[in-house]
Amino acid sequence: MKIYISADMEGISGVVGLGHVSPGDKEYERFRKLMTREVNAVVEAAVQCGAKQVLVNDSHNTMDNILIEELHPKAVLISGSPKPMSMMEGIDESFDAVFFVGYHARAGSAPAIMDHTYTGRVFCVEVNGKKLSEAGLNARIAGCFHVPVALVTGDQLTIECAKQELNDFVGVIVKEAVGRYAAKIYPFEVVEEKLKAGIEEAMRRLREFKPTVEQEPVEVKLTFYSSAFAETPSLLPNVERLDARTLRYTAKNYLEAYRLLRVCLSLSSLAKESFVSFEKLFEQSLLKSQPVCQERKSLLASLGDPVRSPGGSLAEHVPLRLHQTLGLETCQQPVKVPHGSHAFESHAELAQLSGDFIAMNWFFRDREEHEGLEEMTPAPHSR
């Protein structure tokens, strides 16, 4: 029996924050060990249930998180990026089942740990009219090779999303999200028992599971949080721009549709170039908080709606060191920003330089949440 494991990180049992999943952060090394430990527990349970071969595809961020020196000896690892099939690299007809380990809910889910769909720039991906998470998108790749998904692990909304998008499988809830960056978590011994029980059930029922196969032709509708992200991919042949933020195209089969999705998302990352200077300004402490506006409450209120519309305030999503500099943590007055010979008199004026306040907000919030689709495009602190 041959098992394929696609391992993400946001859905690993102890993970709750961006620092836990971001290479370079002081917490990251600790949590990649936890990811490796959880993958090993899944491999061990699969082997105990009769698996003879287990292939693990590291599927988070730069896709080199799992520690090979600590990997279960019965597993083979695919590590690094870029990879032709990204989170599903290595899948083929020879596998009996697919396990999605450490997965997360689709963008717009709550309460869910770090919900997103491949990248924080994406508001929604619809395939033939159905909204899909990464589990839904990746399960359809497995379906192209007639391999069913037998197991999905993550928080409760990860499992709920997958149930809406896949054929039958066994879901294991390894933590209970109470917010985007907060969850009820359990000692690993408890999680390990849950995983073991779930895998035993999945392996026992293996013949019951059916591959998730998408109807052809395949229509994909891709909606971004900002029009800036739709700009460049809209230039692709056969890609139609339905509105400022939404693209649509039709492919003859799902693999073709998926490959074009990867291209669209990679091209959308080019919009980040206009925001990199903002991050450098913040991190180099070039923003100096100076009260320049007496009507701070009305200004911040005017910024509130567009910033909160995707799912939270700027102060909630921007890393602590940044929103402390901005003065938003305690709702202080707007800042005066030296930038060359120009002084920006408000947050709004600063944001307008990028053309989209929401886009800047989401760039900071999810600059680490790429999941392999921007792996061809260099970005600060990521690929």
PDB file of N, CA, C and O in Angstrom, residues 6-51:
ATOM      1  N   SER A   6       0.608  15.326   1.674  1.00  0.00           N
ATOM      2  CA  SER A   6       0.903  16.733   1.418  1.00  0.00           C
ATOM      3  C   SER A   6       0.811  17.444   2.759  1.00  0.00           C
ATOM      4  O   SER A   6      -0.249  17.470   3.381  1.00  0.00           O
ATOM      5  N   ALA A   7       1.938  17.997   3.229  1.00  0.00           N
ATOM      6  CA  ALA A   7       1.998  18.551   4.579  1.00  0.00           C
ATOM      7  C   ALA A   7       2.150  20.068   4.555  1.00  0.00           C
ATOM      8  O   ALA A   7       3.157  20.605   4.084  1.00  0.00           O
ATOM      9  N   ASP A   8       1.128  20.746   5.062  1.00  0.00           N
ATOM     10  CA  ASP A   8       1.159  22.195   5.232  1.00  0.00           C
ATOM     11  C   ASP A   8       1.508  22.482   6.694  1.00  0.00           C
ATOM     12  O   ASP A   8       1.730  21.554   7.490  1.00  0.00           O
ATOM     13  N   MET A   9       1.522  23.752   7.093  1.00  0.00           N
ATOM     14  CA  MET A   9       1.997  24.073   8.439  1.00  0.00           C
ATOM     15  C   MET A   9       0.968  24.780   9.318  1.00  0.00           C
ATOM     16  O   MET A   9       0.941  24.593  10.530  1.00  0.00           O
ATOM     17  N   GLU A  10       0.105  25.613   8.714  1.00  0.00           N
ATOM     18  CA  GLU A  10      -0.846  26.372   9.531  1.00  0.00           C
ATOM     19  C   GLU A  10      -1.773  25.479  10.337  1.00  0.00           C
ATOM     20  O   GLU A  10      -2.250  25.863  11.405  1.00  0.00           O
ATOM     21  N   GLY A  11      -2.038  24.274   9.840  1.00  0.00           N
ATOM     22  CA  GLY A  11      -2.942  23.362  10.522  1.00  0.00           C
ATOM     23  C   GLY A  11      -2.270  22.376  11.458  1.00  0.00           C
ATOM     24  O   GLY A  11      -2.931  21.496  12.012  1.00  0.00           O
ATOM     25  N   ILE A  12      -0.966  22.525  11.672  1.00  0.00           N
ATOM     26  CA  ILE A  12      -0.272  21.681  12.646  1.00  0.00           C
ATOM     27  C   ILE A  12      -0.785  22.042  14.045  1.00  0.00           C
ATOM     28  O   ILE A  12      -1.066  23.202  14.343  1.00  0.00           O
ATOM     29  N   SER A  13      -0.841  21.056  14.931  1.00  0.00           N
ATOM     30  CA  SER A  13      -1.604  21.190  16.182  1.00  0.00           C
ATOM     31  C   SER A  13      -1.213  22.366  17.060  1.00  0.00           C
ATOM     32  O   SER A  13      -2.075  23.022  17.632  1.00  0.00           O
ATOM     33  N   GLY A  14       0.061  22.710  17.189  1.00  0.00           N
ATOM     34  CA  GLY A  14       0.444  23.785  18.091  1.00  0.00           C
ATOM     35  C   GLY A  14       0.545  25.153  17.463  1.00  0.00           C
ATOM     36  O   GLY A  14       0.777  26.152  18.151  1.00  0.00           O
ATOM     37  N   VAL A  15       0.367  25.238  16.159  1.00  0.00           N
ATOM     38  CA  VAL A  15       0.591  26.482  15.426  1.00  0.00           C
ATOM     39  C   VAL A  15      -0.607  27.426  15.558  1.00  0.00           C
ATOM     40  O   VAL A  15      -1.743  27.029  15.315  1.00  0.00           O
ATOM     41  N   VAL A  16      -0.327  28.693  15.919  1.00  0.00           N
ATOM     42  CA  VAL A  16      -1.406  29.683  15.983  1.00  0.00           C
ATOM     43  C   VAL A  16      -1.034  31.034  15.388  1.00  0.00           C
ATOM     44  O   VAL A  16      -1.923  31.849  15.126  1.00  0.00           O
ATOM     45  N   GLY A  17       0.246  31.318  15.174  1.00  0.00           N
ATOM     46  CA  GLY A  17       0.631  32.661  14.731  1.00  0.00           C
ATOM     47  C   GLY A  17       1.536  32.675  13.529  1.00  0.00           C
ATOM     48  O   GLY A  17       2.181  31.675  13.187  1.00  0.00           O
ATOM     49  N   LEU A  18       1.624  33.839  12.877  1.00  0.00           N
ATOM     50  CA  LEU A  18       2.470  33.985  11.696  1.00  0.00           C
ATOM     51  C   LEU A  18       3.935  33.688  12.001  1.00  0.00           C
ATOM     52  O   LEU A  18       4.643  33.116  11.181  1.00  0.00           O
ATOM     53  N   GLY A  19       4.394  34.089  13.197  1.00  0.00           N
ATOM     54  CA  GLY A  19       5.783  33.824  13.549  1.00  0.00           C
ATOM     55  C   GLY A  19       6.112  32.351  13.616  1.00  0.00           C
ATOM     56  O   GLY A  19       7.261  31.946  13.399  1.00  0.00           O
ATOM     57  N   HIS A  20       5.095  31.536  13.882  1.00  0.00           N
ATOM     58  CA  HIS A  20       5.303  30.092  13.973  1.00  0.00           C
ATOM     59  C   HIS A  20       5.589  29.463  12.612  1.00  0.00           C
ATOM     60  O   HIS A  20       6.197  28.393  12.540  1.00  0.00           O
ATOM     61  N   VAL A  21       5.114  30.103  11.548  1.00  0.00           N
ATOM     62  CA  VAL A  21       5.196  29.496  10.212  1.00  0.00           C
ATOM     63  C   VAL A  21       6.073  30.296   9.255  1.00  0.00           C
ATOM     64  O   VAL A  21       6.111  30.008   8.057  1.00  0.00           O
ATOM     65  N   SER A  22       6.788  31.299   9.782  1.00  0.00           N
ATOM     66  CA  SER A  22       7.550  32.212   8.932  1.00  0.00           C
ATOM     67  C   SER A  22       9.045  31.985   9.078  1.00  0.00           C
ATOM     68  O   SER A  22       9.622  32.306  10.128  1.00  0.00           O
ATOM     69  N   PRO A  23       9.713  31.429   8.055  1.00  0.00           N
ATOM     70  CA  PRO A  23      11.164  31.244   8.124  1.00  0.00           C
ATOM     71  C   PRO A  23      11.859  32.556   8.468  1.00  0.00           C
ATOM     72  O   PRO A  23      11.526  33.607   7.928  1.00  0.00           O
ATOM     73  N   GLY A  24      12.792  32.469   9.392  1.00  0.00           N
ATOM     74  CA  GLY A  24      13.494  33.670   9.821  1.00  0.00           C
ATOM     75  C   GLY A  24      12.994  34.215  11.137  1.00  0.00           C
ATOM     76  O   GLY A  24      13.712  34.937  11.833  1.00  0.00           O
ATOM     77  N   ASP A  25      11.756  33.884  11.494  1.00  0.00           N
ATOM     78  CA  ASP A  25      11.232  34.327  12.782  1.00  0.00           C
ATOM     79  C   ASP A  25      11.857  33.497  13.903  1.00  0.00           C
ATOM     80  O   ASP A  25      12.183  32.319  13.725  1.00  0.00           O
ATOM     81  N   LYS A  26      12.001  34.102  15.063  1.00  0.00           N
ATOM     82  CA  LYS A  26      12.654  33.406  16.173  1.00  0.00           C
ATOM     83  C   LYS A  26      11.887  32.163  16.613  1.00  0.00           C
ATOM     84  O   LYS A  26      12.476  31.237  17.185  1.00  0.00           O
ATOM     85  N   GLU A  27      10.579  32.107  16.364  1.00  0.00           N
ATOM     86  CA  GLU A  27       9.771  30.955  16.765  1.00  0.00           C
ATOM     87  C   GLU A  27       9.753  29.837  15.721  1.00  0.00           C
ATOM     88  O   GLU A  27       9.357  28.716  16.007  1.00  0.00           O
ATOM     89  N   TYR A  28      10.181  30.161  14.499  1.00  0.00           N
ATOM     90  CA  TYR A  28      10.003  29.217  13.388  1.00  0.00           C
ATOM     91  C   TYR A  28      10.715  27.884  13.607  1.00  0.00           C
ATOM     92  O   TYR A  28      10.146  26.820  13.343  1.00  0.00           O
ATOM     93  N   GLU A  29      11.959  27.910  14.072  1.00  0.00           N
ATOM     94  CA  GLU A  29      12.716  26.668  14.215  1.00  0.00           C
ATOM     95  C   GLU A  29      12.019  25.701  15.167  1.00  0.00           C
ATOM     96  O   GLU A  29      12.014  24.487  14.944  1.00  0.00           O
ATOM     97  N   ARG A  30      11.432  26.248  16.218  1.00  0.00           N
ATOM     98  CA  ARG A  30      10.682  25.408  17.158  1.00  0.00           C
ATOM     99  C   ARG A  30       9.501  24.746  16.472  1.00  0.00           C
ATOM    100  O   ARG A  30       9.246  23.551  16.638  1.00  0.00           O
ATOM    101  N   PHE A  31       8.778  25.503  15.664  1.00  0.00           N
ATOM    102  CA  PHE A  31       7.547  24.971  15.092  1.00  0.00           C
ATOM    103  C   PHE A  31       7.782  24.084  13.877  1.00  0.00           C
ATOM    104  O   PHE A  31       6.941  23.235  13.564  1.00  0.00           O
ATOM    105  N   ARG A  32       8.912  24.226  13.203  1.00  0.00           N
ATOM    106  CA  ARG A  32       9.190  23.264  12.134  1.00  0.00           C
ATOM    107  C   ARG A  32       9.488  21.895  12.747  1.00  0.00           C
ATOM    108  O   ARG A  32       9.229  20.859  12.134  1.00  0.00           O
ATOM    109  N   LYS A  33      10.025  21.896  13.970  1.00  0.00           N
ATOM    110  CA  LYS A  33      10.215  20.633  14.679  1.00  0.00           C
ATOM    111  C   LYS A  33       8.870  19.998  15.019  1.00  0.00           C
ATOM    112  O   LYS A  33       8.684  18.779  14.908  1.00  0.00           O
ATOM    113  N   LEU A  34       7.909  20.850  15.441  1.00  0.00           N
ATOM    114  CA  LEU A  34       6.571  20.337  15.734  1.00  0.00           C
ATOM    115  C   LEU A  34       5.896  19.799  14.473  1.00  0.00           C
ATOM    116  O   LEU A  34       5.192  18.784  14.510  1.00  0.00           O
ATOM    117  N   MET A  35       6.121  20.479  13.358  1.00  0.00           N
ATOM    118  CA  MET A  35       5.574  20.001  12.083  1.00  0.00           C
ATOM    119  C   MET A  35       6.167  18.636  11.735  1.00  0.00           C
ATOM    120  O   MET A  35       5.445  17.697  11.361  1.00  0.00           O
ATOM    121  N   THR A  36       7.487  18.513  11.871  1.00  0.00           N
ATOM    122  CA  THR A  36       8.152  17.241  11.579  1.00  0.00           C
ATOM    123  C   THR A  36       7.627  16.137  12.489  1.00  0.00           C
ATOM    124  O   THR A  36       7.359  15.010  12.042  1.00  0.00           O
ATOM    125  N   ARG A  37       7.445  16.461  13.758  1.00  0.00           N
ATOM    126  CA  ARG A  37       6.938  15.471  14.722  1.00  0.00           C
ATOM    127  C   ARG A  37       5.535  15.005  14.346  1.00  0.00           C
ATOM    128  O   ARG A  37       5.228  13.808  14.403  1.00  0.00           O
ATOM    129  N   GLU A  38       4.687  15.931  13.920  1.00  0.00           N
ATOM    130  CA  GLU A  38       3.305  15.555  13.582  1.00  0.00           C
ATOM    131  C   GLU A  38       3.258  14.727  12.299  1.00  0.00           C
ATOM    132  O   GLU A  38       2.497  13.764  12.198  1.00  0.00           O
ATOM    133  N   VAL A  39       4.076  15.101  11.323  1.00  0.00           N
ATOM    134  CA  VAL A  39       4.160  14.303  10.095  1.00  0.00           C
ATOM    135  C   VAL A  39       4.653  12.899  10.424  1.00  0.00           C
ATOM    136  O   VAL A  39       4.127  11.894   9.913  1.00  0.00           O
ATOM    137  N   ASN A  40       5.636  12.802  11.300  1.00  0.00           N
ATOM    138  CA  ASN A  40       6.150  11.487  11.703  1.00  0.00           C
ATOM    139  C   ASN A  40       5.073  10.632  12.358  1.00  0.00           C
ATOM    140  O   ASN A  40       5.006   9.410  12.139  1.00  0.00           O
ATOM    141  N   ALA A  41       4.233  11.265  13.170  1.00  0.00           N
ATOM    142  CA  ALA A  41       3.147  10.524  13.825  1.00  0.00           C
ATOM    143  C   ALA A  41       2.182   9.958  12.798  1.00  0.00           C
ATOM    144  O   ALA A  41       1.691   8.826  12.935  1.00  0.00           O
ATOM    145  N   VAL A  42       1.915  10.743  11.743  1.00  0.00           N
ATOM    146  CA  VAL A  42       1.032  10.276  10.672  1.00  0.00           C
ATOM    147  C   VAL A  42       1.691   9.128   9.912  1.00  0.00           C
ATOM    148  O   VAL A  42       1.042   8.114   9.602  1.00  0.00           O
ATOM    149  N   VAL A  43       2.973   9.273   9.592  1.00  0.00           N
ATOM    150  CA  VAL A  43       3.692   8.211   8.881  1.00  0.00           C
ATOM    151  C   VAL A  43       3.691   6.924   9.702  1.00  0.00           C
ATOM    152  O   VAL A  43       3.405   5.834   9.180  1.00  0.00           O
ATOM    153  N   GLU A  44       3.995   7.039  10.994  1.00  0.00           N
ATOM    154  CA  GLU A  44       4.052   5.858  11.848  1.00  0.00           C
ATOM    155  C   GLU A  44       2.704   5.146  11.899  1.00  0.00           C
ATOM    156  O   GLU A  44       2.637   3.913  11.790  1.00  0.00           O
ATOM    157  N   ALA A  45       1.628   5.912  12.038  1.00  0.00           N
ATOM    158  CA  ALA A  45       0.298   5.301  12.087  1.00  0.00           C
ATOM    159  C   ALA A  45      -0.044   4.624  10.766  1.00  0.00           C
ATOM    160  O   ALA A  45      -0.632   3.531  10.741  1.00  0.00           O
ATOM    161  N   ALA A  46       0.332   5.246   9.648  1.00  0.00           N
ATOM    162  CA  ALA A  46       0.072   4.647   8.337  1.00  0.00           C
ATOM    163  C   ALA A  46       0.849   3.345   8.167  1.00  0.00           C
ATOM    164  O   ALA A  46       0.319   2.344   7.665  1.00  0.00           O
ATOM    165  N   VAL A  47       2.102   3.357   8.596  1.00  0.00           N
ATOM    166  CA  VAL A  47       2.934   2.152   8.493  1.00  0.00           C
ATOM    167  C   VAL A  47       2.354   1.045   9.366  1.00  0.00           C
ATOM    168  O   VAL A  47       2.286  -0.132   8.950  1.00  0.00           O
ATOM    169  N   GLN A  48       1.926   1.379  10.567  1.00  0.00           N
ATOM    170  CA  GLN A  48       1.331   0.394  11.463  1.00  0.00           C
ATOM    171  C   GLN A  48       0.052  -0.208  10.885  1.00  0.00           C
ATOM    172  O   GLN A  48      -0.315  -1.352  11.203  1.00  0.00           O
ATOM    173  N   CYS A  49      -0.600   0.558  10.009  1.00  0.00           N
ATOM    174  CA  CYS A  49      -1.846   0.084   9.393  1.00  0.00           C
ATOM    175  C   CYS A  49      -1.607  -0.595   8.040  1.00  0.00           C
ATOM    176  O   CYS A  49      -2.569  -0.887   7.316  1.00  0.00           O
ATOM    177  N   GLY A  50      -0.349  -0.791   7.664  1.00  0.00           N
ATOM    178  CA  GLY A  50      -0.082  -1.561   6.464  1.00  0.00           C
ATOM    179  C   GLY A  50       0.551  -0.830   5.305  1.00  0.00           C
ATOM    180  O   GLY A  50       0.820  -1.439   4.256  1.00  0.00           O
ATOM    181  N   ALA A  51       0.828   0.476   5.439  1.00  0.00           N
ATOM    182  CA  ALA A  51       1.463   1.207   4.343  1.00  0.00           C
ATOM    183  C   ALA A  51       2.897   0.717   4.150  1.00  0.00           C
ATOM    184  O   ALA A  51       3.655   0.606   5.115  1.00  0.00           O
TER     185      ALA A  51
END
